mmJSON file of the N, C-alpha and C atoms, coordinates in Angstrom:
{"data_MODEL":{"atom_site":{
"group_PDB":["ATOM","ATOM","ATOM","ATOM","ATOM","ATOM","ATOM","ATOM","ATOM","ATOM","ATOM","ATOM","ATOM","ATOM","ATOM","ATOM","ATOM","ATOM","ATOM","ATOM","ATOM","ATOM","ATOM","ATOM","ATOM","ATOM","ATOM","ATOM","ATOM","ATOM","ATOM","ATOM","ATOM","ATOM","ATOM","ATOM","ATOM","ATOM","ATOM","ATOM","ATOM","ATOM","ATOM","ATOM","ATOM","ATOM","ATOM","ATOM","ATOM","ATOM","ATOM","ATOM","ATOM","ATOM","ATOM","ATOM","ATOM","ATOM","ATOM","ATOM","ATOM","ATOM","ATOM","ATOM","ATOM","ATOM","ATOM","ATOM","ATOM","ATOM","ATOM","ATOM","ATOM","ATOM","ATOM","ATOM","ATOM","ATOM","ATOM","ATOM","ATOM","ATOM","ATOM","ATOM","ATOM","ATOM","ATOM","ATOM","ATOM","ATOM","ATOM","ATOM","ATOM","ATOM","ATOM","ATOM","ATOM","ATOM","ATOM","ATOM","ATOM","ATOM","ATOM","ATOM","ATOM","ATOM","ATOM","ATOM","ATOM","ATOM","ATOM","ATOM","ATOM","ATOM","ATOM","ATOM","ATOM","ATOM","ATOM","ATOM","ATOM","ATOM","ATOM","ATOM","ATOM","ATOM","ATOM","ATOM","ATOM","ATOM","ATOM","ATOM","ATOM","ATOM","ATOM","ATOM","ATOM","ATOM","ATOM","ATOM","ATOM","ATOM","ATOM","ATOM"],
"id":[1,2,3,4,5,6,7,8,9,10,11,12,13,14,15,16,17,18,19,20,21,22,23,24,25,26,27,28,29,30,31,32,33,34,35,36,37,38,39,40,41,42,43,44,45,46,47,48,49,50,51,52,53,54,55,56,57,58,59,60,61,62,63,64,65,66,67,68,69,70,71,72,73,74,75,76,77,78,79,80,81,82,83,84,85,86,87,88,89,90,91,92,93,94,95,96,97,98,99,100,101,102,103,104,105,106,107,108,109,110,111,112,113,114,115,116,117,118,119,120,121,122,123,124,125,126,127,128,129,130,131,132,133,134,135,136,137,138,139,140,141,142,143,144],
"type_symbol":["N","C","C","N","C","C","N","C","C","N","C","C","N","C","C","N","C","C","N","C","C","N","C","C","N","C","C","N","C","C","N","C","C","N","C","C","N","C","C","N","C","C","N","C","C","N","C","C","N","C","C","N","C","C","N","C","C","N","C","C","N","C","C","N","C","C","N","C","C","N","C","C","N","C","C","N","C","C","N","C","C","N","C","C","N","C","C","N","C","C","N","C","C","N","C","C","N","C","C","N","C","C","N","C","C","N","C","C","N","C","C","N","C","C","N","C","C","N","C","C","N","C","C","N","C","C","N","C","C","N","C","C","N","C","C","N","C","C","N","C","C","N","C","C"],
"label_atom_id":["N","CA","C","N","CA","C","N","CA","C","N","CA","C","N","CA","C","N","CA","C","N","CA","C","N","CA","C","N","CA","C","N","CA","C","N","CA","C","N","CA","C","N","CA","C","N","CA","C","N","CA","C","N","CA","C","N","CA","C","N","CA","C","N","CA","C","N","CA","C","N","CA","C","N","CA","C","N","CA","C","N","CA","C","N","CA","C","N","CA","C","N","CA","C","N","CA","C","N","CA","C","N","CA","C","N","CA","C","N","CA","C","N","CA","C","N","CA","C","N","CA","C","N","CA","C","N","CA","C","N","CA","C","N","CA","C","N","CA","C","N","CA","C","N","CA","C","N","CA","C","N","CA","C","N","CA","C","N","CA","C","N","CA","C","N","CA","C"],
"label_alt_id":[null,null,null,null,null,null,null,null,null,null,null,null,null,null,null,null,null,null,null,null,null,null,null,null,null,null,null,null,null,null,null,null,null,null,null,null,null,null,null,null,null,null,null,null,null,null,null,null,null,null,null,null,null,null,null,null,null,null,null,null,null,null,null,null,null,null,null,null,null,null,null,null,null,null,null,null,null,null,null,null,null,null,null,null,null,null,null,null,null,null,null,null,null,null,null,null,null,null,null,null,null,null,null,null,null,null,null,null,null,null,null,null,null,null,null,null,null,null,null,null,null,null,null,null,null,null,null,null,null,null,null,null,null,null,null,null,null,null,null,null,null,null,null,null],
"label_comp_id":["UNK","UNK","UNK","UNK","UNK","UNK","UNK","UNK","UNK","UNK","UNK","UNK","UNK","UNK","UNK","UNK","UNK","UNK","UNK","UNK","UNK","UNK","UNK","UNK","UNK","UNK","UNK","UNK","UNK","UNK","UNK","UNK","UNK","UNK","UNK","UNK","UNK","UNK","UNK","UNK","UNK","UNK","UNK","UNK","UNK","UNK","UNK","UNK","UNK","UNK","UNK","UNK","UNK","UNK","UNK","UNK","UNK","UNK","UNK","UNK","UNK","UNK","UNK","UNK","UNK","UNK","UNK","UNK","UNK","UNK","UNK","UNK","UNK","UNK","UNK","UNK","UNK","UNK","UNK","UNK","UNK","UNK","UNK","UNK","UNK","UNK","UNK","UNK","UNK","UNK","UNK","UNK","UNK","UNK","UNK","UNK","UNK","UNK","UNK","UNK","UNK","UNK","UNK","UNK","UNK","UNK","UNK","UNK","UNK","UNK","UNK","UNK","UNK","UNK","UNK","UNK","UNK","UNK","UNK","UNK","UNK","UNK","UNK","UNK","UNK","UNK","UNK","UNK","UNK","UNK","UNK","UNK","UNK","UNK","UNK","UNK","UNK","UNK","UNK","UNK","UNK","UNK","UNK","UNK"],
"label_asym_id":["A","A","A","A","A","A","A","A","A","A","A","A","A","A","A","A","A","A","A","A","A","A","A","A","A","A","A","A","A","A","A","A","A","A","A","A","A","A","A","A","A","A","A","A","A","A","A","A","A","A","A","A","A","A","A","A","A","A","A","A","A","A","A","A","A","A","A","A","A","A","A","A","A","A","A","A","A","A","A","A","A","A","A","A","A","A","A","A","A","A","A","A","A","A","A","A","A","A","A","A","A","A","A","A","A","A","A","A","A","A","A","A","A","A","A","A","A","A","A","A","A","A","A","A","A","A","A","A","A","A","A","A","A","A","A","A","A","A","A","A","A","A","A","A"],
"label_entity_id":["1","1","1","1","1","1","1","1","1","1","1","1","1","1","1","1","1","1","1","1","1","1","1","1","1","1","1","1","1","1","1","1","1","1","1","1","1","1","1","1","1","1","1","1","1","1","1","1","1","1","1","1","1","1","1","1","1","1","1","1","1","1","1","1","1","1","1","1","1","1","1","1","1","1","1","1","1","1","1","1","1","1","1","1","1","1","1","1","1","1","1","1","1","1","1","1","1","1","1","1","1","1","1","1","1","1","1","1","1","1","1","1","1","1","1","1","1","1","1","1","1","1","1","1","1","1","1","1","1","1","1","1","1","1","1","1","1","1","1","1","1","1","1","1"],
"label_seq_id":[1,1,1,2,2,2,3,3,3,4,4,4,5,5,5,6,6,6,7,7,7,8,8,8,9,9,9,10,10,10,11,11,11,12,12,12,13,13,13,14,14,14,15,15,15,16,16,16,17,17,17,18,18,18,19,19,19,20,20,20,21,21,21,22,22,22,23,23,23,24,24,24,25,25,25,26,26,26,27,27,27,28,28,28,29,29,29,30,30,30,31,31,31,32,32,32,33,33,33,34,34,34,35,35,35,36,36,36,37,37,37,38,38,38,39,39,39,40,40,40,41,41,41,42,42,42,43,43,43,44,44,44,45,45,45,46,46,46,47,47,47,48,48,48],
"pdbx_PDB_ins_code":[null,null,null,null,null,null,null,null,null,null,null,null,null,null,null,null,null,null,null,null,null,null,null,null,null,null,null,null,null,null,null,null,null,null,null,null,null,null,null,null,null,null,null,null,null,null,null,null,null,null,null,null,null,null,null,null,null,null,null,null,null,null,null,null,null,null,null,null,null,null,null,null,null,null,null,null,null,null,null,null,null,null,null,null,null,null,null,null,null,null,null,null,null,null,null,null,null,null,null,null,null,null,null,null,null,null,null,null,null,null,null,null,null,null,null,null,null,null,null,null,null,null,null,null,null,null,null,null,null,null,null,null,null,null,null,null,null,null,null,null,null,null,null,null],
"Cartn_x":[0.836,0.0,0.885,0.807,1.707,0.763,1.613,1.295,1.181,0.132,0.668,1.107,0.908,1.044,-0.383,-1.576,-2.521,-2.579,-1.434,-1.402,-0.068,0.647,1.84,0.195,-0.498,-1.607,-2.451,-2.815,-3.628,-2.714,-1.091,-0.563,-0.222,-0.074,0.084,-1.203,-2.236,-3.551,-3.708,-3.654,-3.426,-2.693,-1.465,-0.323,-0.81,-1.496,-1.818,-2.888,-3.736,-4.722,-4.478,-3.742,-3.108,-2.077,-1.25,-0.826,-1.688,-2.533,-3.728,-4.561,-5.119,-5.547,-4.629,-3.262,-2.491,-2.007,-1.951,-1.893,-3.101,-4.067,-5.255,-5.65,-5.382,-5.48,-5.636,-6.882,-7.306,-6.721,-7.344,-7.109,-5.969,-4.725,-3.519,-2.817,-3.387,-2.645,-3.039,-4.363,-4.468,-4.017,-3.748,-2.582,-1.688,-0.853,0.479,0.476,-0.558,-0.543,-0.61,-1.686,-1.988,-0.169,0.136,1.544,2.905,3.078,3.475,3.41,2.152,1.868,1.573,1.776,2.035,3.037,3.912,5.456,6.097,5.02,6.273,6.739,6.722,7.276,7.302,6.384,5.743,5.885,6.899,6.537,7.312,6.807,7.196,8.035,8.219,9.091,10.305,11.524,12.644,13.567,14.025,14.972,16.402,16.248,17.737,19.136],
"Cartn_y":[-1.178,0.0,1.247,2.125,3.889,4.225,5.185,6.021,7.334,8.355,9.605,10.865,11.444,13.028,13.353,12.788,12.679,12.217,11.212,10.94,11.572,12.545,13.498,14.198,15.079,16.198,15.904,14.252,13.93,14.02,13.637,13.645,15.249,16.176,17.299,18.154,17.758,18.144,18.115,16.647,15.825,16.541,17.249,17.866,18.893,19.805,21.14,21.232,20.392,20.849,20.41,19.482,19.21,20.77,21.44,22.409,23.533,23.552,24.882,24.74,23.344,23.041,23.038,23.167,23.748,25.334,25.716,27.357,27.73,27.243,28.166,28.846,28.499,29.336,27.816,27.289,26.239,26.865,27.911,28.418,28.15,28.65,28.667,27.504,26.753,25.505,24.518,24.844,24.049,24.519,26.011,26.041,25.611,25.697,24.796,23.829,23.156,21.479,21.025,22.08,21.948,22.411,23.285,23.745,22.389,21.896,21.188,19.532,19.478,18.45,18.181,19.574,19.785,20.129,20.169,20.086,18.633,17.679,16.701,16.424,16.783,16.907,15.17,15.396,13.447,12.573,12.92,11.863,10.727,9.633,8.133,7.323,8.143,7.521,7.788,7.017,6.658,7.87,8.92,9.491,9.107,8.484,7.564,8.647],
"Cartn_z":[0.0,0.0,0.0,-0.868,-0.853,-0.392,0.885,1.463,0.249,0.493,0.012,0.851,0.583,1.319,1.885,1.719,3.022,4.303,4.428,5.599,6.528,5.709,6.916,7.128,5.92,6.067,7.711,7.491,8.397,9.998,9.771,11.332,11.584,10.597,11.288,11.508,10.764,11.543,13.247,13.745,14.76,15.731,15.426,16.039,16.067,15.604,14.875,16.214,16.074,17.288,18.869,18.922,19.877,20.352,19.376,20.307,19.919,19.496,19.772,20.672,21.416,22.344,23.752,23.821,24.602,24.398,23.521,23.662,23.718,23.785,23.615,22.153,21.097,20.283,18.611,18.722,17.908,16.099,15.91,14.359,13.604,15.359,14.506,14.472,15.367,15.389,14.187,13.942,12.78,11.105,11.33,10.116,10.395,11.012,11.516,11.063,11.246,11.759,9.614,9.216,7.863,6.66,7.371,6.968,7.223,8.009,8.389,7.251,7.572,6.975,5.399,4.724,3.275,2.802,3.744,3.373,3.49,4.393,4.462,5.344,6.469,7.564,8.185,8.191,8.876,7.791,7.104,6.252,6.117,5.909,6.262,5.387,4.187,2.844,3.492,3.045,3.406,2.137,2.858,1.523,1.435,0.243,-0.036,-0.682],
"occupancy":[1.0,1.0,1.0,1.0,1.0,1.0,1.0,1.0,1.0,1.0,1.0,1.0,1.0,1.0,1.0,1.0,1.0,1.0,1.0,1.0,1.0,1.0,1.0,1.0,1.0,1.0,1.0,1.0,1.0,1.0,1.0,1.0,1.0,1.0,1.0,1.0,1.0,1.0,1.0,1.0,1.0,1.0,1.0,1.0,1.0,1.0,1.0,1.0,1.0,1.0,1.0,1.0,1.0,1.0,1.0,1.0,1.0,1.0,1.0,1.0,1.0,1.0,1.0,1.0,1.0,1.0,1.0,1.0,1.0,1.0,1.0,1.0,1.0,1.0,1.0,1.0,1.0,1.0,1.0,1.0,1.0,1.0,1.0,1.0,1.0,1.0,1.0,1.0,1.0,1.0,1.0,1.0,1.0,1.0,1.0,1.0,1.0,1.0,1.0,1.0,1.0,1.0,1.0,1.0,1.0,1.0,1.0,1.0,1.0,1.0,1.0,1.0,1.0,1.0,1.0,1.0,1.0,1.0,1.0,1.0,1.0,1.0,1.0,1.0,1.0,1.0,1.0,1.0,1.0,1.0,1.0,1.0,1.0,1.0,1.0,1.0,1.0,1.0,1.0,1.0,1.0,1.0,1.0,1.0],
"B_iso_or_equiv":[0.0,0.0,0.0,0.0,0.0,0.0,0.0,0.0,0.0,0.0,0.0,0.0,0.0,0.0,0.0,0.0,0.0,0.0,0.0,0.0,0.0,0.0,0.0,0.0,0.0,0.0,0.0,0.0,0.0,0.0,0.0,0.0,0.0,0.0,0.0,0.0,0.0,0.0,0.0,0.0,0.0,0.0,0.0,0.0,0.0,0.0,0.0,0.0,0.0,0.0,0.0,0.0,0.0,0.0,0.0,0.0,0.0,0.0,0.0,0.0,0.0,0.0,0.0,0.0,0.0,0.0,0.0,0.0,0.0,0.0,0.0,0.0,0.0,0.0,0.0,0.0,0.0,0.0,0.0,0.0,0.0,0.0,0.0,0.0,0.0,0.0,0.0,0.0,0.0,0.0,0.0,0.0,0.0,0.0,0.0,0.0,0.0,0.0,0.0,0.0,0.0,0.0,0.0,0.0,0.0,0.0,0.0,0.0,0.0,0.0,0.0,0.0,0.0,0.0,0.0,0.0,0.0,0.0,0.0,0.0,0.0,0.0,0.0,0.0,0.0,0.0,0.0,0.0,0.0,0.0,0.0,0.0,0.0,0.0,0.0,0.0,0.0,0.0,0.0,0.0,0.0,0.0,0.0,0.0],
"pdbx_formal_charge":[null,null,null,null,null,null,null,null,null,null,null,null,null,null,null,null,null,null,null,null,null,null,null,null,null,null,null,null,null,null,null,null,null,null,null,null,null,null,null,null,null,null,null,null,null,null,null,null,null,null,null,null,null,null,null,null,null,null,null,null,null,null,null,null,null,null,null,null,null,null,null,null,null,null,null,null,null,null,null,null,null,null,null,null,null,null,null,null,null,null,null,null,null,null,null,null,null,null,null,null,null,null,null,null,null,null,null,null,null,null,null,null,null,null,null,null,null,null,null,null,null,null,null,null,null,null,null,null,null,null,null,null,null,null,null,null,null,null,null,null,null,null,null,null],
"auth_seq_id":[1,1,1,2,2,2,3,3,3,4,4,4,5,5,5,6,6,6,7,7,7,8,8,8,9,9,9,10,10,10,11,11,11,12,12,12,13,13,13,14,14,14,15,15,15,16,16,16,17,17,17,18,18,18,19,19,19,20,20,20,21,21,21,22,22,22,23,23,23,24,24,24,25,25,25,26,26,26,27,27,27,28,28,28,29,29,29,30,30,30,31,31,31,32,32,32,33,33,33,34,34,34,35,35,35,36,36,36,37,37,37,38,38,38,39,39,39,40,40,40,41,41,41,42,42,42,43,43,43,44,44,44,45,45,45,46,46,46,47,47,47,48,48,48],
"auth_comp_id":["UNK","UNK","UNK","UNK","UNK","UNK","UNK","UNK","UNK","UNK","UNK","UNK","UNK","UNK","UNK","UNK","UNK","UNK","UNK","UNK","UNK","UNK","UNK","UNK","UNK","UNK","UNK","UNK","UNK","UNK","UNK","UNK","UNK","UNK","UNK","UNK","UNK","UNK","UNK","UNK","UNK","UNK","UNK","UNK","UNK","UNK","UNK","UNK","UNK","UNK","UNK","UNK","UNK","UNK","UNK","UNK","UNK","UNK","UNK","UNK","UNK","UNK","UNK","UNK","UNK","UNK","UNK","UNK","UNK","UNK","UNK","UNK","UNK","UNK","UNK","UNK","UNK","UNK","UNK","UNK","UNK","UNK","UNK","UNK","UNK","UNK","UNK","UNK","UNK","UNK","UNK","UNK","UNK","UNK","UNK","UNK","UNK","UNK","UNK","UNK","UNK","UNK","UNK","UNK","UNK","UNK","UNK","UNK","UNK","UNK","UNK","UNK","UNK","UNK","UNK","UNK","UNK","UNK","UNK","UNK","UNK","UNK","UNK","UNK","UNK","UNK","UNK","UNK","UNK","UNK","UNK","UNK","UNK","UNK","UNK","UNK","UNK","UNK","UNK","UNK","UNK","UNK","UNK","UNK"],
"auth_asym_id":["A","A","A","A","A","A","A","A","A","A","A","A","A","A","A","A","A","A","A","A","A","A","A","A","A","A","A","A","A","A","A","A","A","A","A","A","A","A","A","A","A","A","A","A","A","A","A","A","A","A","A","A","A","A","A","A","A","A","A","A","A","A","A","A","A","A","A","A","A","A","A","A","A","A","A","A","A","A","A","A","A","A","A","A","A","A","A","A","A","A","A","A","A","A","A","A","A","A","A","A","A","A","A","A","A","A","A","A","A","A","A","A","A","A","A","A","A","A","A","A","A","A","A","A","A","A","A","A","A","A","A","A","A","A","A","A","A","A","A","A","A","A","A","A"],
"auth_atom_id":["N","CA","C","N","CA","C","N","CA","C","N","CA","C","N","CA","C","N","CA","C","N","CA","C","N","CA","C","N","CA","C","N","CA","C","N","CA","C","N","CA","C","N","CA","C","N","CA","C","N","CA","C","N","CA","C","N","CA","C","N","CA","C","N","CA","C","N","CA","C","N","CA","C","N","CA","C","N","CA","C","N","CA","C","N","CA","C","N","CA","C","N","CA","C","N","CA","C","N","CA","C","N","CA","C","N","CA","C","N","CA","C","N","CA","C","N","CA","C","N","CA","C","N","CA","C","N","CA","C","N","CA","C","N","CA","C","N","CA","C","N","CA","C","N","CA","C","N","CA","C","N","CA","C","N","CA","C","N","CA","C","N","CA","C","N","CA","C"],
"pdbx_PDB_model_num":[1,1,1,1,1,1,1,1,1,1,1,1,1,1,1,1,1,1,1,1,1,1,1,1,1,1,1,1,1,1,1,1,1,1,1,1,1,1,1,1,1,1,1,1,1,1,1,1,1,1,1,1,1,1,1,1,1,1,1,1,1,1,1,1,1,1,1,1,1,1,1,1,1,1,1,1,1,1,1,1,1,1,1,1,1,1,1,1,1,1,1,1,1,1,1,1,1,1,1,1,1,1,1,1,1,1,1,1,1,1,1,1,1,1,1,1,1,1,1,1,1,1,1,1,1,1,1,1,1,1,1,1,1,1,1,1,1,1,1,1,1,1,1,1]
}}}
């Protein structure tokens, strides 16, 4: 099964509200979390 780039999207969502639900501040955490996770960040492919 390939993974794509929906599932970093989906773990930095995850992360995203997790620290907006600790700062207090939901909106920005979920750009973050959306920024994050459309770059790649979480992502699970192996770079050779």
């Amino acid at each position: 099964m390939k993974k794509g780039n929906s599932d970093s999207i989906a773990i930095g969502i995850c992360f995203g509200v997790a620290f907006g639900l600790i700062f207090d501040n939901l909106t920005l955490g979920l750009a973050i979390g959306v920024v994050f996770g459309a770059t790649g960040v979480f992502s699970s492919k192996k770079k050779k």
